[in-house]
Amino acid sequence: MDQHWPPGTLYIVPTPLGNLGDITLRAVEALKQADLVACEDTRRTLRLLNHLGITKPLVSYHAYSGARRHNEVLRSLQSGKRVALVSDAGTPGLSDPGTPLVQAAVQDHIPVMSLPGPCAAITALVGSGLPTDRFFFIGFLPRRPARAKRVIIQAAASEATVVIYESPYRAAETVRWIEEIAGPTVPVVIARELTKIHEEFLRGSAREIRERLEAKAPIGEVVILFGAQKEEQP
């Protein structure tokens, strides 16, 4: 079925996590139809567009772009341009730039079309082996340890599977906090390099995973998941 791509619309376009074959047909078409692509890193998006054989004007739009760039993109939408919003990898707005632009578009009655596609949190969750009926998505933890621990305490109390984005340099420390807060036997899964050649899932207790990460730090960005502590049988 042909897709209608109305002008003056903000298109939220997920891009591959690593494997370029994961981009959807609708995402490719949205990029072809766009008058402007607002992207986290113009160099990474340019490589993707070159791979797809698409040439489009690019504008950087990230967490540090500031009000001026935000307003420029918003004015492009107001003038009737089709704007595709992309991040470096995955779905824009999930721990990536994009949410303020979507909120401004909604407030200004600008149509927003959200396309389904790659998302590290969901990819890691369904491959983890942990329960998927309820999950608590954190994204990246606060940089300050005290604040990060408070977030983990709140998440652990939900008794749902918790999903955290983390850098490889802080992964061991984060699992150590999980071990302290949720207990040494709570199930933990590390998903790293998702969809790439060296994709890997590490599964074990918090103590086991912490010891493995301390012995050898992971390479590449990781998703950390942990489940609810099993109640002891009387």
mmCIF file of C-alpha atoms in Angstrom:
data_model
loop_
_atom_site.group_PDB
_atom_site.id
_atom_site.type_symbol
_atom_site.label_atom_id
_atom_site.label_comp_id
_atom_site.label_asym_id
_atom_site.label_seq_id
_atom_site.Cartn_x
_atom_site.Cartn_y
_atom_site.Cartn_z
ATOM 1 C CA MET A 1 0.000 0.000 0.000
ATOM 2 C CA ASP A 2 1.365 3.415 -0.991
ATOM 3 C CA GLN A 3 2.258 5.725 1.881
ATOM 4 C CA HIS A 4 1.094 9.330 1.828
ATOM 5 C CA TRP A 5 3.789 11.738 3.013
ATOM 6 C CA PRO A 6 2.028 15.040 3.755
ATOM 7 C CA PRO A 7 4.111 18.230 3.825
ATOM 8 C CA GLY A 8 4.709 20.136 7.034
ATOM 9 C CA THR A 9 5.034 16.874 8.974
ATOM 10 C CA LEU A 10 7.672 15.715 11.448
ATOM 11 C CA TYR A 11 8.678 12.133 10.697
ATOM 12 C CA ILE A 12 10.336 10.185 13.530
ATOM 13 C CA VAL A 13 12.586 7.740 11.686
ATOM 14 C CA PRO A 14 14.389 4.902 13.527
ATOM 15 C CA THR A 15 17.767 3.939 12.080
ATOM 16 C CA PRO A 16 19.793 0.714 12.421
ATOM 17 C CA LEU A 17 21.545 -0.059 15.701
ATOM 18 C CA GLY A 18 24.474 -1.482 13.763
ATOM 19 C CA ASN A 19 23.353 -3.788 10.979
ATOM 20 C CA LEU A 20 22.283 -1.573 8.074
ATOM 21 C CA GLY A 21 19.956 -4.330 6.878
ATOM 22 C CA ASP A 22 17.622 -3.546 9.770
ATOM 23 C CA ILE A 23 16.343 -0.285 8.315
ATOM 24 C CA THR A 24 12.696 -0.571 7.284
ATOM 25 C CA LEU A 25 11.262 0.123 3.851
ATOM 26 C CA ARG A 26 9.122 2.916 5.313
ATOM 27 C CA ALA A 27 12.152 4.503 6.940
ATOM 28 C CA VAL A 28 13.950 4.538 3.584
ATOM 29 C CA GLU A 29 10.932 6.087 1.906
ATOM 30 C CA ALA A 30 10.563 8.704 4.661
ATOM 31 C CA LEU A 31 14.179 9.740 4.145
ATOM 32 C CA LYS A 32 13.606 9.934 0.385
ATOM 33 C CA GLN A 33 10.530 12.115 0.825
ATOM 34 C CA ALA A 34 12.063 14.414 3.461
ATOM 35 C CA ASP A 35 12.977 17.985 2.575
ATOM 36 C CA LEU A 36 15.323 18.141 5.558
ATOM 37 C CA VAL A 37 16.915 15.544 7.850
ATOM 38 C CA ALA A 38 17.532 16.620 11.440
ATOM 39 C CA CYS A 39 20.172 14.296 12.849
ATOM 40 C CA GLU A 40 22.261 13.765 15.951
ATOM 41 C CA ASP A 41 25.556 13.517 14.040
ATOM 42 C CA THR A 42 25.600 14.660 10.409
ATOM 43 C CA ARG A 43 28.641 12.490 9.628
ATOM 44 C CA ARG A 44 26.973 9.259 10.753
ATOM 45 C CA THR A 45 23.709 10.094 9.026
ATOM 46 C CA LEU A 46 25.572 11.021 5.844
ATOM 47 C CA ARG A 47 27.168 7.569 5.797
ATOM 48 C CA LEU A 48 23.725 5.976 6.123
ATOM 49 C CA LEU A 49 22.234 8.130 3.372
ATOM 50 C CA ASN A 50 25.190 7.403 1.083
ATOM 51 C CA HIS A 51 24.652 3.683 1.693
ATOM 52 C CA LEU A 52 20.996 4.111 0.710
ATOM 53 C CA GLY A 53 21.810 6.309 -2.285
ATOM 54 C CA ILE A 54 19.876 9.256 -0.855
ATOM 55 C CA THR A 55 20.964 12.888 -0.996
ATOM 56 C CA LYS A 56 19.250 15.304 1.391
ATOM 57 C CA PRO A 57 20.079 18.502 3.289
ATOM 58 C CA LEU A 58 21.253 17.658 6.789
ATOM 59 C CA VAL A 59 21.101 19.755 9.944
ATOM 60 C CA SER A 60 22.563 18.762 13.300
ATOM 61 C CA TYR A 61 20.019 18.450 16.084
ATOM 62 C CA HIS A 62 21.316 17.101 19.374
ATOM 63 C CA ALA A 63 21.201 17.684 23.116
ATOM 64 C CA TYR A 64 23.503 20.705 22.881
ATOM 65 C CA SER A 65 22.075 22.357 19.760
ATOM 66 C CA GLY A 66 20.369 25.107 21.719
ATOM 67 C CA ALA A 67 17.216 27.133 21.135
ATOM 68 C CA ARG A 68 18.395 28.668 17.879
ATOM 69 C CA ARG A 69 18.734 25.352 16.052
ATOM 70 C CA HIS A 70 15.530 24.064 17.644
ATOM 71 C CA ASN A 71 13.635 27.070 16.327
ATOM 72 C CA GLU A 72 15.215 26.717 12.863
ATOM 73 C CA VAL A 73 13.916 23.168 12.521
ATOM 74 C CA LEU A 74 10.530 24.196 13.869
ATOM 75 C CA ARG A 75 10.301 27.023 11.317
ATOM 76 C CA SER A 76 11.076 24.533 8.541
ATOM 77 C CA LEU A 77 8.073 22.498 9.634
ATOM 78 C CA GLN A 78 5.897 25.597 9.895
ATOM 79 C CA SER A 79 6.845 26.548 6.330
ATOM 80 C CA GLY A 80 5.560 23.201 5.056
ATOM 81 C CA LYS A 81 8.745 21.177 4.818
ATOM 82 C CA ARG A 82 8.864 17.474 5.560
ATOM 83 C CA VAL A 83 11.425 16.982 8.326
ATOM 84 C CA ALA A 84 12.827 13.538 9.143
ATOM 85 C CA LEU A 85 14.196 13.272 12.678
ATOM 86 C CA VAL A 86 16.868 10.623 13.192
ATOM 87 C CA SER A 87 19.406 9.755 15.878
ATOM 88 C CA ASP A 88 22.751 8.020 15.456
ATOM 89 C CA ALA A 89 21.140 4.626 16.046
ATOM 90 C CA GLY A 90 17.729 3.377 17.090
ATOM 91 C CA THR A 91 14.566 5.357 17.735
ATOM 92 C CA PRO A 92 14.841 9.138 18.278
ATOM 93 C CA GLY A 93 13.562 10.349 21.616
ATOM 94 C CA LEU A 94 14.591 7.289 23.673
ATOM 95 C CA SER A 95 17.646 8.597 25.523
ATOM 96 C CA ASP A 96 18.430 10.478 22.308
ATOM 97 C CA PRO A 97 17.667 14.014 21.147
ATOM 98 C CA GLY A 98 14.214 14.576 19.739
ATOM 99 C CA THR A 99 11.635 14.781 22.501
ATOM 100 C CA PRO A 100 11.667 18.625 22.756
ATOM 101 C CA LEU A 101 11.107 18.893 19.001
ATOM 102 C CA VAL A 102 8.210 16.436 19.105
ATOM 103 C CA GLN A 103 6.676 18.298 22.047
ATOM 104 C CA ALA A 104 7.000 21.639 20.234
ATOM 105 C CA ALA A 105 5.444 20.187 17.074
ATOM 106 C CA VAL A 106 2.488 18.786 19.018
ATOM 107 C CA GLN A 107 1.982 22.083 20.825
ATOM 108 C CA ASP A 108 2.080 23.916 17.484
ATOM 109 C CA HIS A 109 -0.421 21.451 15.928
ATOM 110 C CA ILE A 110 2.188 20.174 13.477
ATOM 111 C CA PRO A 111 1.492 16.571 12.400
ATOM 112 C CA VAL A 112 3.889 13.975 13.808
ATOM 113 C CA MET A 113 4.313 10.558 12.189
ATOM 114 C CA SER A 114 6.205 8.023 14.321
ATOM 115 C CA LEU A 115 7.619 5.091 12.363
ATOM 116 C CA PRO A 116 8.346 1.749 14.065
ATOM 117 C CA GLY A 117 11.811 0.313 13.831
ATOM 118 C CA PRO A 118 15.056 -0.562 15.644
ATOM 119 C CA CYS A 119 15.182 0.084 19.396
ATOM 120 C CA ALA A 120 18.021 -1.179 21.603
ATOM 121 C CA ALA A 121 15.821 -1.425 24.709
ATOM 122 C CA ILE A 122 13.240 -3.707 23.080
ATOM 123 C CA THR A 123 15.839 -5.740 21.173
ATOM 124 C CA ALA A 124 17.728 -6.415 24.412
ATOM 125 C CA LEU A 125 14.571 -7.074 26.434
ATOM 126 C CA VAL A 126 13.077 -9.734 24.190
ATOM 127 C CA GLY A 127 16.448 -11.473 23.806
ATOM 128 C CA SER A 128 17.344 -11.363 27.484
ATOM 129 C CA GLY A 129 15.221 -14.258 28.696
ATOM 130 C CA LEU A 130 13.869 -12.078 31.505
ATOM 131 C CA PRO A 131 10.106 -11.465 31.890
ATOM 132 C CA THR A 132 8.724 -9.085 29.256
ATOM 133 C CA ASP A 133 5.172 -8.583 30.552
ATOM 134 C CA ARG A 134 6.287 -5.496 32.512
ATOM 135 C CA PHE A 135 9.472 -3.501 32.208
ATOM 136 C CA PHE A 136 10.906 -0.317 33.701
ATOM 137 C CA PHE A 137 12.957 1.678 31.186
ATOM 138 C CA ILE A 138 15.548 4.004 32.681
ATOM 139 C CA GLY A 139 17.752 4.950 29.751
ATOM 140 C CA PHE A 140 21.077 6.422 30.871
ATOM 141 C CA LEU A 141 21.515 6.803 34.614
ATOM 142 C CA PRO A 142 22.393 10.171 36.180
ATOM 143 C CA ARG A 143 26.133 10.788 36.360
ATOM 144 C CA ARG A 144 26.173 11.342 40.132
ATOM 145 C CA PRO A 145 26.321 8.013 42.010
ATOM 146 C CA ALA A 146 23.835 9.080 44.703
ATOM 147 C CA ARG A 147 21.224 10.050 42.128
ATOM 148 C CA ALA A 148 21.905 6.944 40.040
ATOM 149 C CA LYS A 149 21.390 4.719 43.078
ATOM 150 C CA ARG A 150 18.080 6.421 43.874
ATOM 151 C CA VAL A 151 16.866 5.680 40.350
ATOM 152 C CA ILE A 152 17.883 2.021 40.667
ATOM 153 C CA ILE A 153 16.114 1.763 44.036
ATOM 154 C CA GLN A 154 12.933 3.128 42.479
ATOM 155 C CA ALA A 155 13.207 0.777 39.514
ATOM 156 C CA ALA A 156 13.908 -2.279 41.664
ATOM 157 C CA ALA A 157 10.796 -1.555 43.727
ATOM 158 C CA SER A 158 8.654 -1.863 40.567
ATOM 159 C CA GLU A 159 9.268 -5.644 40.500
ATOM 160 C CA ALA A 160 9.465 -5.392 36.711
ATOM 161 C CA THR A 161 12.386 -6.133 34.397
ATOM 162 C CA VAL A 162 14.610 -3.045 34.429
ATOM 163 C CA VAL A 163 16.346 -1.796 31.274
ATOM 164 C CA ILE A 164 19.343 0.549 31.518
ATOM 165 C CA TYR A 165 21.552 2.075 28.818
ATOM 166 C CA GLU A 166 25.188 2.269 29.888
ATOM 167 C CA SER A 167 28.683 2.936 28.577
ATOM 168 C CA PRO A 168 31.210 0.086 28.776
ATOM 169 C CA TYR A 169 33.349 2.164 31.143
ATOM 170 C CA ARG A 170 30.668 2.320 33.844
ATOM 171 C CA ALA A 171 28.986 -1.048 33.298
ATOM 172 C CA ALA A 172 30.781 -2.836 36.148
ATOM 173 C CA GLU A 173 30.000 -0.018 38.572
ATOM 174 C CA THR A 174 26.333 -0.012 37.604
ATOM 175 C CA VAL A 175 26.051 -3.779 38.111
ATOM 176 C CA ARG A 176 27.753 -3.331 41.488
ATOM 177 C CA TRP A 177 25.002 -0.893 42.474
ATOM 178 C CA ILE A 178 22.372 -3.380 41.277
ATOM 179 C CA GLU A 179 24.040 -6.072 43.393
ATOM 180 C CA GLU A 180 23.990 -3.800 46.440
ATOM 181 C CA ILE A 181 20.388 -2.672 45.982
ATOM 182 C CA ALA A 182 18.587 -5.682 44.506
ATOM 183 C CA GLY A 183 20.770 -8.429 45.931
ATOM 184 C CA PRO A 184 23.708 -10.552 44.709
ATOM 185 C CA THR A 185 21.497 -13.283 43.233
ATOM 186 C CA VAL A 186 19.159 -11.071 41.223
ATOM 187 C CA PRO A 187 19.279 -12.097 37.527
ATOM 188 C CA VAL A 188 21.269 -9.704 35.334
ATOM 189 C CA VAL A 189 21.737 -9.681 31.569
ATOM 190 C CA ILE A 190 24.256 -7.634 29.603
ATOM 191 C CA ALA A 191 23.443 -7.103 25.918
ATOM 192 C CA ARG A 192 26.277 -5.542 23.953
ATOM 193 C CA GLU A 193 27.009 -4.680 20.323
ATOM 194 C CA LEU A 194 23.399 -5.432 19.382
ATOM 195 C CA THR A 195 22.872 -6.432 15.719
ATOM 196 C CA LYS A 196 26.635 -6.175 15.067
ATOM 197 C CA ILE A 197 29.155 -8.921 14.304
ATOM 198 C CA HIS A 198 30.211 -9.309 17.927
ATOM 199 C CA GLU A 199 26.709 -9.197 19.449
ATOM 200 C CA GLU A 200 26.701 -10.901 22.828
ATOM 201 C CA PHE A 201 24.362 -11.614 25.744
ATOM 202 C CA LEU A 202 25.923 -12.254 29.159
ATOM 203 C CA ARG A 203 23.535 -13.856 31.651
ATOM 204 C CA GLY A 204 23.969 -14.635 35.329
ATOM 205 C CA SER A 205 23.459 -13.344 38.840
ATOM 206 C CA ALA A 206 24.420 -9.797 39.741
ATOM 207 C CA ARG A 207 27.499 -11.080 41.528
ATOM 208 C CA GLU A 208 28.563 -13.274 38.604
ATOM 209 C CA ILE A 209 28.095 -10.536 36.009
ATOM 210 C CA ARG A 210 29.855 -7.947 38.176
ATOM 211 C CA GLU A 211 32.859 -10.253 38.586
ATOM 212 C CA ARG A 212 32.996 -10.883 34.821
ATOM 213 C CA LEU A 213 32.860 -7.178 34.006
ATOM 214 C CA GLU A 214 35.519 -6.349 36.590
ATOM 215 C CA ALA A 215 37.784 -9.017 35.099
ATOM 216 C CA LYS A 216 37.195 -7.808 31.534
ATOM 217 C CA ALA A 217 35.379 -4.610 30.633
ATOM 218 C CA PRO A 218 32.916 -4.930 27.736
ATOM 219 C CA ILE A 219 33.582 -3.315 24.374
ATOM 220 C CA GLY A 220 30.885 -1.144 22.831
ATOM 221 C CA GLU A 221 27.772 0.364 24.350
ATOM 222 C CA VAL A 222 25.715 -2.012 26.441
ATOM 223 C CA VAL A 223 22.188 -2.515 27.677
ATOM 224 C CA ILE A 224 21.952 -3.741 31.265
ATOM 225 C CA LEU A 225 18.828 -5.572 32.370
ATOM 226 C CA PHE A 226 17.912 -7.027 35.719
ATOM 227 C CA GLY A 227 14.855 -8.856 36.946
ATOM 228 C CA ALA A 228 12.944 -8.970 40.175
ATOM 229 C CA GLN A 229 14.470 -10.820 43.101
ATOM 230 C CA LYS A 230 12.773 -14.200 43.465
ATOM 231 C CA GLU A 231 10.970 -14.641 46.748
ATOM 232 C CA GLU A 232 12.399 -17.365 48.957
ATOM 233 C CA GLN A 233 10.151 -20.350 49.494
ATOM 234 C CA PRO A 234 9.098 -20.887 53.146
#
